[in-house]
Amino acid sequence: MSARYSFLSLISNALNGQTGWKPAWRDAHPKPTYDVIIVGGGGHGLATAYYLAKEHGIRNVAVLEKGHIGSGNAGRNTTIIRSNYLLPGNEPFYEWSMKLWEGLEQDLNYNAMVSQRGIINLIHSDAQRDAYARRGNAMRLAGAGSELLDAETVRKMCPFLNFDNARFPIKGGLMQSRAGTARHDAVVWGYARGADRLGVDIIQNCEVTGFIRDNGAVVGVETTRGAIRAGKVALAVAGSTSRLTRHLDLRMPLESHVLQAFVSEGLKPLIPGVITFGMGHFYVSQSDKGGLVFGGDIDGYNSYAQRGNMPVVEDVLEGGMALMPMIGRLRLLRSWGGLVDMSMDGSPIIDVGPLPGLYLNTGWNYGGFKATPASGWCFAYTIAQDRAHDFNGAFRLDRFRTGNILDEKGVGAQPNLH
Amino acid sequence: MSDLLAHVPHTRLVPEGHYGPAGTPGVSARQVLGLAAATLAAPRGKTAALIASFADAGLPLVDAPKAMSNGVLTAVGTGPGRWLITAEGMTGAALLAHLRAIAGPDAALTDQSDANIILEVSGAAARATLAKGIAVDLDPLAFAHGDAATTVVSHIGVTFWQSEEAPAYRFVVARSFAPAFLRWLTVSAAEFGFALTGTGRG
Amino acid sequence: MRIPCPYCGSRDAHEFAYLGDATLTRPDPAAPDAAEAFHAYTYLRENPEGAHREYWYHANGCRRWLVVTRNTKTHEILGVEFARPSTDEVPA
Amino acid sequence: MTRLSTGGLIDRSRTLSFTFDGVAYKGHPGDTLASALLANGVRLVGRSFKYHRPRGIFTCGSEEPNALVELRAGARKEPNTRATTVELFDGLSAQSQNRWPSLEHDALSVNQLVSPFLGAGFYYKTFMWPASFWEKVYEPFIRRAAGLGAASELPDPDTYEKAFAFCDVLVIGSGAAGLAAALSAARSGARVILAEEDFRFGGRLLTEDVAIDGAPARDFVAHAEAELAALPNVRLMPRTTVFGAYDGSEYACVERVSDHVAVPAAFQPRQRLWRIIAKRAILATGAFDRPIVFPGNDRPGVMTAQALATYARRFGVGAGANAAVFTNNDAGVSAALAATHAGVKVEALIDVREALPSALLAKAKALGVRVITGGEVIATKGKRLSSITVRTGSRTETLAVEALGISGGATPNLNLTCHLGGKPVYREDIAAFVPGSVPPGMSCAGAVAGQFSLAECLKAGTEQGATAARDAGFAGAALPAPKAEETATGIRAFWQVKAKGDLAFVDFQNDVSAKDVGIAHKEGFRAVELLKRYTTMGMATDQGKNSNMAGLALMAELTGQGIAATGTTVFRPPYTPVALGVLAGHHREKDFRPTRPTPTHAWAEKQGAVFVETGFWLRAAYFPKPGEKDWLESVNREVKATRESCGVIDVSTFGKIDLQGPDVGTFLDRVYINMFSTLQVGKARYGVMLREDGLVMDDGTTARLADNHYVMTTTTANAGKVFQHLEYCLQVLWPELDVQLSSISEQWAQIAVSGPRSRDVLAKLVDGADVSNAALPFMGVAQTTVLGGIEARIFRLSFSGELGYEIAVPARQGERLMEAIMEAGKPFGITPYGTETLGVLRIEKGHVSGSELNGQTSARDLGMGRMASTKKDYIGRVLSQRPAFLDPERPIFVGFKPVDTAQRLRAGAHFLKVGVEPTTHNDEGYLTSVAYSPTLGHSIGLGFLKRGLERIGEQVRAYDPVRGSDILVEVCSPAFVDPEGEKQRV
């Protein structure tokens, strides 16, 4: 088992040539049965396992990962954390996530580089200011904190933005100063190490190929490493959800899409916090290492390819150059594509069912990273208690049937518009 | 940031003049004024009949992205069973009446004489200029005299066709997008020397 | 990505607007199970990894709704046809 | 000075001046910044990322990890620029980066002393105590220390362009294979594009000491280039990097049009983004010489053997006064010999192999190069390399050299084959990964495919060029490949010298050493992706081109899995870093998106209007008059004038759709919630359309001009969306309906005249038409002419609640109509107004607009539930009956006024019951639109409130903490003015 990290462990390893470290998590082999199987070794799955063990004392848990942990969206996002949602069904959940972020590193004894340097959503019109005021007030009601900034304040904070020659002038911003970024891989590794220390089996290179059914109930999974049975089977596989639920003849309110993201070459500190453009598809932050990390809209067509195409690359950088013409001579270092689980209303699903023994965590759209702690926490609660916590009470699968939809953007049942 | 158009308001057509290095322009564009225009759409399932009526009247419509002209009218295929028809020396109302007489009562006819501006782009560097925004292969082997396309340039929807072998192209651009289109055209053509006429003095 | 539009020819995908699954049929609104049928029609998706029939609208082209069959794993275009029955169209 | 006395493809007759860190130097045309620095004896060029170790020039190409500089100055400063790719120009200035206070004495080089602490994963294990210190102390320090170069922070003054190209065969790379491929494809008549990232064609042929068809390779390059340039079907693109492969045989490229001059010439962009659609592509990108891992392998003066040879042969530069070469393969040996032949004093050729091919040995002997077989370099010395220690068996020897060329073998430059998901496969025989599956239409020729000998490259290029042309429809006669002798390509896989001492680097720029790979292994980060992420190996600006191979080989050795099973990380676009500006092209700042002026824009400008962005449109917001102190005063005047007499506004931005055909009525019945088939000719009706999910999509009025002819208006924002939706309904849902749509948004200028005197104004405009209340009643439509023969459609509609008309004329007549309206209205004090007054007028009337039609509201929420016909189906009907839509708790559209009318409402405030805690749970709704009503003399608002209609007269809190406001408001009817709607019917 990986030892606790401390000044002492760092010094002793410095003196012994860094030879004293142990694996951060065991490379476990599957046992025949578990109390709970979590399918998906990304941030959400690992966090779920961690909180199941820590909060609910359920430690006979396996996390099954088809590749290596963190190889899906957990390692392909733009690392933003924030709780600046609008709807009452969403905002308390994301604020709970933010509170968990704020204590995460001490809890996990792992530095995930949670950096609360703030987010500013830029405002470009009076109508947008009203809409952001509605959102900012919703955030205040949930205890999340928010500030509505005027243009002069934004200019003082971000003098490099295009204030004087803009197609869509900057008229202010909605700021959440507690928002920021976290080192995405470290979150995965921290949860994996934490779960492992509590006895959870993390099983890599173990792909689920089917489900074991008993009288309609899901009682286990078939995998590339054999059959594994469990009292409860929980899916946390994001864009691969439909691939798995097909084995159960379930159609989901989901489409899998590609979202591209981008990082520039490393630069000395250039921009504070996270900035989002309100009239184009562009948002940006700067990593601890110095790269500008940015993204924009999804490509907009169903895809499992984990890569996108040029029109979106150009669209993102047009937004970037419209907003920050100083970035013209900086360079794009790397782009990548994530397989995102776009839901039909743009909001997630954390729910019991729809079959006995099955639990669902999906529909994170392009925004799952920030939700990682609360998603794991709420999913663990839902699995352990067989009911939703208040925080995820609105994330029901049947909301599309009842009409309790959670559509932050108001664009309707078309995933590529969310 | 281009200084070339720094003085031109984004709400106005780029004024006529010479842009780019002095000398013989590699690209020319002129606004073609005084054309009437209308859309013609066949009733459901009656495209063939409509084409036949026009053939009888001396305008051979083709249900394809082609430009066909009989000297007076030019018909450009913009979609299945749908054409944009331009005419010189006619009012919109007269064009509509003329087309109605040929097409019969069921075809959909809509006056578009004021909806667009029409620009003719020509010159030795016309293709090289247009390649800076048009994702359609304009090589003579792929796009010849009489070929037409409806596409997007610089975030602006356009219909265009090759109107002369030389080559020259006619562009139909929505009126409110015309200033932005001309900005793109001007900055794209300037390196070759660009002569723009018919857009007023600004 | 380029889509071979049956009318316009090969065009960049960004000329088109994407809608999604083209295997769905609008249910009979008068049927007794209309509520459930419309729920499935509006919200539930097969979302396959592989061949996918999907609607694309040639917004910056001929304005035709197309049914494109495309592999969602490779993005290879396997087929394109007009969404509206072909009896309405006249070959060029 | 280490410029060799002769040789090199440089123009020695001309001298270029440049500066590095403020010191003036000279070079020649044909130099890169790197070759010119080396020629001037500048070997220390940069500092590494973490330990700030001194670094020099490591390669001669775009894969350079070390020699990153800030090129140019001021707004044109380009941080992280690889000196090896910068074409020297007169006046060039460059600065070293990531060092303080100077390159020579960098304070943070103390990090080297604490390097025992700073192993892989160090950050994740520390900086947690105390918790509050991370953000305040540790992180700011780390951020300042991290990063590479500094950005200018000024807007980029240069321009960029985009362009498209189409071809039959795209050849990527112009070495032996690329030139051969381009020649054979071009000779068949196919349209060929040859893209080369360098400013010179030829690739390795410019370096290698070989003959083709009996002549020096450089002659072959010159002849090939001349032949290709003369062919009309060939486009030569030097300085063009193909950086990405995309779907549909599309290749994204950057052409560096002006980077080789100080400032772009007039009317020239700095760079151009090309998207090339190629029926076939031939990847001929060669291979990189890769480093060997040994202690101190990062010192300035250590470089790839390929670079050593290239600086000598192509640039006439010795990388130091003398040199040695350390290799495990024949190409490394050949490079050493080529450098020697060019005049570099090579003290020793050290090969890990016990035996070398006899031909190479003979050449070495002839050139007088000492060969040490079975040898390894185990240490280096000097801030700038001064000596190396060589171990042969148990014997060690120190050699004083200023340069060391190392070659661990060739790594095929197969980046682009991975962009569509291809996975490279390992070949033991050449100790390299070669392309696995490649993008559709691509083939690989030459070293990139593991074909390392010159003869193989020429043969493969020739064959594949012909095949690609044939596949594209050009059947030319097969031509023989140019002839060359077989070059030796032997190799013994060798990754790491096992020796204690200094750090042995795997990834130079990110300071990842062999020890870090060991830590990753111990801690379980063994999969290549985890190795990469944990150590940051391969995440530097060279994207692992230099490091990945050795790193994964080291891991393979530790796990015992073998290299093939370990696999490699995936390459993603871009192949080399690409300027962000070129990806935006023309679309930046004000040209980000088109600006759409209304038909009366110029007129409004003359009236002094203040404009506002409305989507792409620019609309008049209000028309200030001299002496008015703020916008509110202007708007109040405009509202009053309209309510009391007459106002006028351009409403051309509304979407306008022409519908013709026998089934239009049926069609409209299905897309609107209310009936349209029953609408009389000459009448208009307000309609609401839903999405299939039962929420409101859009609203507007639709008029019936004839039995089979309607005209629909949409909101400005939804014009495109609604048109697309209608086409969907017609083509997909109900193809049996005979309806033809045309957008007429641009054809008609539409101007609304409102107010009690508007009929008087209209009467002066029409050519005799009867516009009396009887002849043209409320919601009536007249097709007539105005101003002496201008075709016009007159709709008697009212958004303001006043008597009003919307007059449509062909767009070119819009300005004339506006001027005529102003003239006709002069006696009544007609007042132009903009979107601000439009908003006040409609809020006073309780009409919904974009803030209420936000995609989250149903017709019932908006108080329009009763409009929905129960006699028909329509889009959205079924799902609008879901339980949550009928929940009585659902917020409903109502009006609000402040209890203290001196207070101001603000949109975005949330409603709370009086006396409850401000929490999400107690949230009862929100204000959508507010205005100061000059008619009522106080602030008014519209919004959604739970059970709102039952609560008229109740007081609730409008809670707006983001603007420091929390006031009592009274719930009221949304129709503040003329609730019975009498004024519009007079």
JSON list of C-alpha atoms in Angstrom, two decimals, chain A residues 5 10 18-19 21 23-24 68 75-76 106 110-111 113-117 130 133-134 137 140-142 146 162 165-168 183 185 189 265-269 286-289 307-309 314-315 317-318 321-322 325-326 328-335 400-404 407-408 410-412, chain D residues 76 78-81 98 116 123-126 128-129 131 134-135 139 143-149 154 156 158 162 246-247 275 419-420 510 522-523 529 532-534 543 572-574 577-581 589-590 593-595 615-616 691 855-856 882 884 907-908 910 919-920 926 960-963:
[
{"chain": "A", "resi": 5, "resn": "TYR", "atom": "CA", "xyz": [2.92, 11.45, 1.88]},
{"chain": "A", "resi": 10, "resn": "LEU", "atom": "CA", "xyz": [9.84, 13.15, 0.72]},
{"chain": "A", "resi": 18, "resn": "GLN", "atom": "CA", "xyz": [13.77, 7.99, -4.88]},
{"chain": "A", "resi": 19, "resn": "THR", "atom": "CA", "xyz": [13.84, 4.23, -4.50]},
{"chain": "A", "resi": 21, "resn": "TRP", "atom": "CA", "xyz": [8.17, 4.63, -3.30]},
{"chain": "A", "resi": 23, "resn": "PRO", "atom": "CA", "xyz": [2.76, 1.75, -6.21]},
{"chain": "A", "resi": 24, "resn": "ALA", "atom": "CA", "xyz": [0.16, 4.47, -5.74]},
{"chain": "A", "resi": 68, "resn": "HIS", "atom": "CA", "xyz": [-5.76, 2.27, -17.63]},
{"chain": "A", "resi": 75, "resn": "GLY", "atom": "CA", "xyz": [-7.45, 12.91, -18.65]},
{"chain": "A", "resi": 76, "resn": "ARG", "atom": "CA", "xyz": [-8.78, 14.86, -21.62]},
{"chain": "A", "resi": 106, "resn": "GLN", "atom": "CA", "xyz": [-6.19, 17.14, 2.72]},
{"chain": "A", "resi": 110, "resn": "TYR", "atom": "CA", "xyz": [-2.66, 14.11, -2.58]},
{"chain": "A", "resi": 111, "resn": "ASN", "atom": "CA", "xyz": [-1.93, 17.45, -4.16]},
{"chain": "A", "resi": 113, "resn": "MET", "atom": "CA", "xyz": [-3.34, 21.42, -7.43]},
{"chain": "A", "resi": 114, "resn": "VAL", "atom": "CA", "xyz": [-6.77, 22.84, -6.83]},
{"chain": "A", "resi": 115, "resn": "SER", "atom": "CA", "xyz": [-6.29, 26.43, -7.83]},
{"chain": "A", "resi": 116, "resn": "GLN", "atom": "CA", "xyz": [-9.17, 28.78, -7.03]},
{"chain": "A", "resi": 117, "resn": "ARG", "atom": "CA", "xyz": [-8.14, 31.65, -9.21]},
{"chain": "A", "resi": 130, "resn": "ASP", "atom": "CA", "xyz": [-29.74, 40.19, -17.02]},
{"chain": "A", "resi": 133, "resn": "ALA", "atom": "CA", "xyz": [-27.63, 38.35, -12.95]},
{"chain": "A", "resi": 134, "resn": "ARG", "atom": "CA", "xyz": [-30.31, 35.67, -12.77]},
{"chain": "A", "resi": 137, "resn": "ASN", "atom": "CA", "xyz": [-28.38, 35.36, -7.86]},
{"chain": "A", "resi": 140, "resn": "ARG", "atom": "CA", "xyz": [-25.90, 33.28, -4.15]},
{"chain": "A", "resi": 141, "resn": "LEU", "atom": "CA", "xyz": [-29.08, 31.46, -3.13]},
{"chain": "A", "resi": 142, "resn": "ALA", "atom": "CA", "xyz": [-27.10, 28.21, -3.16]},
{"chain": "A", "resi": 146, "resn": "SER", "atom": "CA", "xyz": [-20.84, 35.33, -7.32]},
{"chain": "A", "resi": 162, "resn": "ASN", "atom": "CA", "xyz": [-10.20, 43.31, -26.57]},
{"chain": "A", "resi": 165, "resn": "ASN", "atom": "CA", "xyz": [-11.99, 47.08, -31.23]},
{"chain": "A", "resi": 166, "resn": "ALA", "atom": "CA", "xyz": [-14.39, 44.26, -30.49]},
{"chain": "A", "resi": 167, "resn": "ARG", "atom": "CA", "xyz": [-17.15, 42.92, -32.66]},
{"chain": "A", "resi": 168, "resn": "PHE", "atom": "CA", "xyz": [-19.10, 42.26, -29.47]},
{"chain": "A", "resi": 183, "resn": "ARG", "atom": "CA", "xyz": [-4.75, 19.01, -12.15]},
{"chain": "A", "resi": 185, "resn": "ASP", "atom": "CA", "xyz": [-4.68, 13.45, -13.75]},
{"chain": "A", "resi": 189, "resn": "TRP", "atom": "CA", "xyz": [-4.57, 9.28, -9.10]},
{"chain": "A", "resi": 265, "resn": "GLU", "atom": "CA", "xyz": [3.14, 25.98, -25.56]},
{"chain": "A", "resi": 266, "resn": "GLY", "atom": "CA", "xyz": [4.22, 26.89, -22.03]},
{"chain": "A", "resi": 267, "resn": "LEU", "atom": "CA", "xyz": [4.31, 30.59, -21.22]},
{"chain": "A", "resi": 268, "resn": "LYS", "atom": "CA", "xyz": [5.16, 32.77, -18.27]},
{"chain": "A", "resi": 269, "resn": "PRO", "atom": "CA", "xyz": [2.01, 33.76, -16.32]},
{"chain": "A", "resi": 286, "resn": "GLN", "atom": "CA", "xyz": [-3.51, 28.83, -17.87]},
{"chain": "A", "resi": 287, "resn": "SER", "atom": "CA", "xyz": [-2.08, 25.71, -16.31]},
{"chain": "A", "resi": 288, "resn": "ASP", "atom": "CA", "xyz": [0.51, 25.67, -13.56]},
{"chain": "A", "resi": 289, "resn": "LYS", "atom": "CA", "xyz": [2.97, 24.55, -16.20]},
{"chain": "A", "resi": 307, "resn": "ARG", "atom": "CA", "xyz": [-10.99, 13.32, -32.47]},
{"chain": "A", "resi": 308, "resn": "GLY", "atom": "CA", "xyz": [-12.59, 16.20, -34.27]},
{"chain": "A", "resi": 309, "resn": "ASN", "atom": "CA", "xyz": [-12.21, 18.34, -37.34]},
{"chain": "A", "resi": 314, "resn": "GLU", "atom": "CA", "xyz": [-10.98, 27.49, -36.45]},
{"chain": "A", "resi": 315, "resn": "ASP", "atom": "CA", "xyz": [-14.17, 28.52, -34.68]},
{"chain": "A", "resi": 317, "resn": "LEU", "atom": "CA", "xyz": [-9.45, 30.34, -32.40]},
{"chain": "A", "resi": 318, "resn": "GLU", "atom": "CA", "xyz": [-11.61, 32.93, -34.14]},
{"chain": "A", "resi": 321, "resn": "MET", "atom": "CA", "xyz": [-8.46, 36.13, -31.50]},
{"chain": "A", "resi": 322, "resn": "ALA", "atom": "CA", "xyz": [-11.65, 38.19, -31.27]},
{"chain": "A", "resi": 325, "resn": "PRO", "atom": "CA", "xyz": [-5.69, 39.44, -30.04]},
{"chain": "A", "resi": 326, "resn": "MET", "atom": "CA", "xyz": [-2.45, 39.11, -28.08]},
{"chain": "A", "resi": 328, "resn": "GLY", "atom": "CA", "xyz": [-1.81, 35.46, -32.32]},
{"chain": "A", "resi": 329, "resn": "ARG", "atom": "CA", "xyz": [1.88, 34.64, -32.12]},
{"chain": "A", "resi": 330, "resn": "LEU", "atom": "CA", "xyz": [1.54, 32.05, -29.38]},
{"chain": "A", "resi": 331, "resn": "ARG", "atom": "CA", "xyz": [1.32, 28.50, -30.61]},
{"chain": "A", "resi": 332, "resn": "LEU", "atom": "CA", "xyz": [-1.02, 25.59, -30.34]},
{"chain": "A", "resi": 333, "resn": "LEU", "atom": "CA", "xyz": [0.95, 22.67, -28.96]},
{"chain": "A", "resi": 334, "resn": "ARG", "atom": "CA", "xyz": [-1.59, 19.92, -28.86]},
{"chain": "A", "resi": 335, "resn": "SER", "atom": "CA", "xyz": [-5.25, 19.26, -29.48]},
{"chain": "A", "resi": 400, "resn": "PHE", "atom": "CA", "xyz": [-37.71, 13.19, -19.64]},
{"chain": "A", "resi": 401, "resn": "ARG", "atom": "CA", "xyz": [-40.91, 11.25, -19.21]},
{"chain": "A", "resi": 402, "resn": "THR", "atom": "CA", "xyz": [-42.31, 13.51, -16.49]},
{"chain": "A", "resi": 403, "resn": "GLY", "atom": "CA", "xyz": [-41.12, 16.76, -18.04]},
{"chain": "A", "resi": 404, "resn": "ASN", "atom": "CA", "xyz": [-38.88, 17.79, -15.14]},
{"chain": "A", "resi": 407, "resn": "ASP", "atom": "CA", "xyz": [-32.10, 22.54, -19.60]},
{"chain": "A", "resi": 408, "resn": "GLU", "atom": "CA", "xyz": [-29.69, 25.30, -18.56]},
{"chain": "A", "resi": 410, "resn": "GLY", "atom": "CA", "xyz": [-33.01, 26.24, -23.11]},
{"chain": "A", "resi": 411, "resn": "VAL", "atom": "CA", "xyz": [-32.19, 24.68, -26.44]},
{"chain": "A", "resi": 412, "resn": "GLY", "atom": "CA", "xyz": [-34.33, 21.57, -26.17]},
{"chain": "D", "resi": 76, "resn": "ARG", "atom": "CA", "xyz": [5.78, 40.81, -32.71]},
{"chain": "D", "resi": 78, "resn": "GLU", "atom": "CA", "xyz": [7.27, 35.11, -30.52]},
{"chain": "D", "resi": 79, "resn": "PRO", "atom": "CA", "xyz": [8.17, 33.11, -27.44]},
{"chain": "D", "resi": 80, "resn": "ASN", "atom": "CA", "xyz": [9.31, 29.49, -27.63]},
{"chain": "D", "resi": 81, "resn": "THR", "atom": "CA", "xyz": [10.55, 29.82, -31.19]},
{"chain": "D", "resi": 98, "resn": "ASN", "atom": "CA", "xyz": [13.18, 31.18, -18.99]},
{"chain": "D", "resi": 116, "resn": "PRO", "atom": "CA", "xyz": [17.08, 14.72, -5.60]},
{"chain": "D", "resi": 123, "resn": "TYR", "atom": "CA", "xyz": [4.31, 18.04, -6.83]},
{"chain": "D", "resi": 124, "resn": "TYR", "atom": "CA", "xyz": [1.51, 15.61, -6.08]},
{"chain": "D", "resi": 125, "resn": "LYS", "atom": "CA", "xyz": [3.11, 14.55, -2.83]},
{"chain": "D", "resi": 126, "resn": "THR", "atom": "CA", "xyz": [3.84, 17.90, -1.33]},
{"chain": "D", "resi": 128, "resn": "MET", "atom": "CA", "xyz": [-0.09, 20.43, 1.10]},
{"chain": "D", "resi": 129, "resn": "TRP", "atom": "CA", "xyz": [1.12, 21.65, 4.46]},
{"chain": "D", "resi": 131, "resn": "ALA", "atom": "CA", "xyz": [-3.41, 23.68, 3.46]},
{"chain": "D", "resi": 134, "resn": "TRP", "atom": "CA", "xyz": [-0.84, 26.19, -1.82]},
{"chain": "D", "resi": 135, "resn": "GLU", "atom": "CA", "xyz": [-2.60, 29.09, -3.41]},
{"chain": "D", "resi": 139, "resn": "GLU", "atom": "CA", "xyz": [1.43, 27.97, -6.53]},
{"chain": "D", "resi": 143, "resn": "ARG", "atom": "CA", "xyz": [3.73, 29.47, -11.83]},
{"chain": "D", "resi": 144, "resn": "ARG", "atom": "CA", "xyz": [6.41, 32.12, -12.07]},
{"chain": "D", "resi": 145, "resn": "ALA", "atom": "CA", "xyz": [9.13, 29.54, -12.25]},
{"chain": "D", "resi": 146, "resn": "ALA", "atom": "CA", "xyz": [7.28, 27.44, -14.79]},
{"chain": "D", "resi": 147, "resn": "GLY", "atom": "CA", "xyz": [6.34, 28.41, -18.30]},
{"chain": "D", "resi": 148, "resn": "LEU", "atom": "CA", "xyz": [8.86, 28.91, -21.04]},
{"chain": "D", "resi": 149, "resn": "GLY", "atom": "CA", "xyz": [8.95, 32.22, -22.88]},
{"chain": "D", "resi": 154, "resn": "LEU", "atom": "CA", "xyz": [0.07, 43.14, -27.12]},
{"chain": "D", "resi": 156, "resn": "ASP", "atom": "CA", "xyz": [-0.65, 40.75, -32.87]},
{"chain": "D", "resi": 158, "resn": "ASP", "atom": "CA", "xyz": [0.14, 41.05, -38.47]},
{"chain": "D", "resi": 162, "resn": "LYS", "atom": "CA", "xyz": [-7.02, 30.99, -44.81]},
{"chain": "D", "resi": 246, "resn": "TYR", "atom": "CA", "xyz": [-8.52, 15.18, -40.77]},
{"chain": "D", "resi": 247, "resn": "ASP", "atom": "CA", "xyz": [-11.58, 13.36, -42.03]},
{"chain": "D", "resi": 275, "resn": "ARG", "atom": "CA", "xyz": [-6.93, 23.12, -45.84]},
{"chain": "D", "resi": 419, "resn": "HIS", "atom": "CA", "xyz": [-4.20, 11.60, -36.41]},
{"chain": "D", "resi": 420, "resn": "LEU", "atom": "CA", "xyz": [-7.15, 9.48, -37.47]},
{"chain": "D", "resi": 510, "resn": "ASN", "atom": "CA", "xyz": [10.81, 18.90, -19.50]},
{"chain": "D", "resi": 522, "resn": "LYS", "atom": "CA", "xyz": [7.91, 1.87, -8.94]},
{"chain": "D", "resi": 523, "resn": "GLU", "atom": "CA", "xyz": [4.70, 3.77, -8.31]},
{"chain": "D", "resi": 529, "resn": "GLU", "atom": "CA", "xyz": [0.03, 7.20, -21.17]},
{"chain": "D", "resi": 532, "resn": "LYS", "atom": "CA", "xyz": [3.85, 10.32, -19.93]},
{"chain": "D", "resi": 533, "resn": "ARG", "atom": "CA", "xyz": [1.39, 12.08, -17.67]},
{"chain": "D", "resi": 534, "resn": "TYR", "atom": "CA", "xyz": [3.18, 11.27, -14.42]},
{"chain": "D", "resi": 543, "resn": "GLN", "atom": "CA", "xyz": [5.70, 16.46, -28.26]},
{"chain": "D", "resi": 572, "resn": "ARG", "atom": "CA", "xyz": [-2.36, 14.25, -32.16]},
{"chain": "D", "resi": 573, "resn": "PRO", "atom": "CA", "xyz": [-2.50, 17.43, -34.20]},
{"chain": "D", "resi": 574, "resn": "PRO", "atom": "CA", "xyz": [-0.64, 19.62, -34.62]},
{"chain": "D", "resi": 577, "resn": "PRO", "atom": "CA", "xyz": [3.18, 23.94, -32.82]},
{"chain": "D", "resi": 578, "resn": "VAL", "atom": "CA", "xyz": [1.01, 26.29, -34.89]},
{"chain": "D", "resi": 579, "resn": "ALA", "atom": "CA", "xyz": [0.48, 30.02, -34.34]},
{"chain": "D", "resi": 580, "resn": "LEU", "atom": "CA", "xyz": [-2.98, 30.61, -32.91]},
{"chain": "D", "resi": 581, "resn": "GLY", "atom": "CA", "xyz": [-3.50, 33.65, -35.11]},
{"chain": "D", "resi": 589, "resn": "GLU", "atom": "CA", "xyz": [-11.54, 41.66, -33.64]},
{"chain": "D", "resi": 590, "resn": "LYS", "atom": "CA", "xyz": [-14.32, 43.44, -35.54]},
{"chain": "D", "resi": 593, "resn": "ARG", "atom": "CA", "xyz": [-18.27, 37.79, -37.47]},
{"chain": "D", "resi": 594, "resn": "PRO", "atom": "CA", "xyz": [-20.15, 39.72, -40.18]},
{"chain": "D", "resi": 595, "resn": "THR", "atom": "CA", "xyz": [-21.85, 42.95, -39.23]},
{"chain": "D", "resi": 615, "resn": "GLY", "atom": "CA", "xyz": [-26.88, 38.88, -33.12]},
{"chain": "D", "resi": 616, "resn": "PHE", "atom": "CA", "xyz": [-24.98, 39.82, -36.29]},
{"chain": "D", "resi": 691, "resn": "ARG", "atom": "CA", "xyz": [-40.43, 22.47, -30.21]},
{"chain": "D", "resi": 855, "resn": "GLY", "atom": "CA", "xyz": [-36.35, 28.00, -24.39]},
{"chain": "D", "resi": 856, "resn": "GLN", "atom": "CA", "xyz": [-37.30, 27.02, -20.85]},
{"chain": "D", "resi": 882, "resn": "ARG", "atom": "CA", "xyz": [-46.42, 15.96, -19.38]},
{"chain": "D", "resi": 884, "resn": "ALA", "atom": "CA", "xyz": [-44.35, 18.67, -14.85]},
{"chain": "D", "resi": 907, "resn": "ALA", "atom": "CA", "xyz": [-33.99, 41.76, -14.41]},
{"chain": "D", "resi": 908, "resn": "GLY", "atom": "CA", "xyz": [-32.39, 38.66, -13.03]},
{"chain": "D", "resi": 910, "resn": "HIS", "atom": "CA", "xyz": [-35.18, 36.10, -7.90]},
{"chain": "D", "resi": 919, "resn": "THR", "atom": "CA", "xyz": [-31.95, 29.68, -0.32]},
{"chain": "D", "resi": 920, "resn": "THR", "atom": "CA", "xyz": [-32.37, 27.68, -3.48]},
{"chain": "D", "resi": 926, "resn": "TYR", "atom": "CA", "xyz": [-37.22, 35.44, -11.41]},
{"chain": "D", "resi": 960, "resn": "ASP", "atom": "CA", "xyz": [-30.84, 40.67, -6.33]},
{"chain": "D", "resi": 961, "resn": "PRO", "atom": "CA", "xyz": [-27.73, 40.33, -4.18]},
{"chain": "D", "resi": 962, "resn": "VAL", "atom": "CA", "xyz": [-25.31, 40.53, -7.11]},
{"chain": "D", "resi": 963, "resn": "ARG", "atom": "CA", "xyz": [-26.37, 44.14, -7.50]}
]
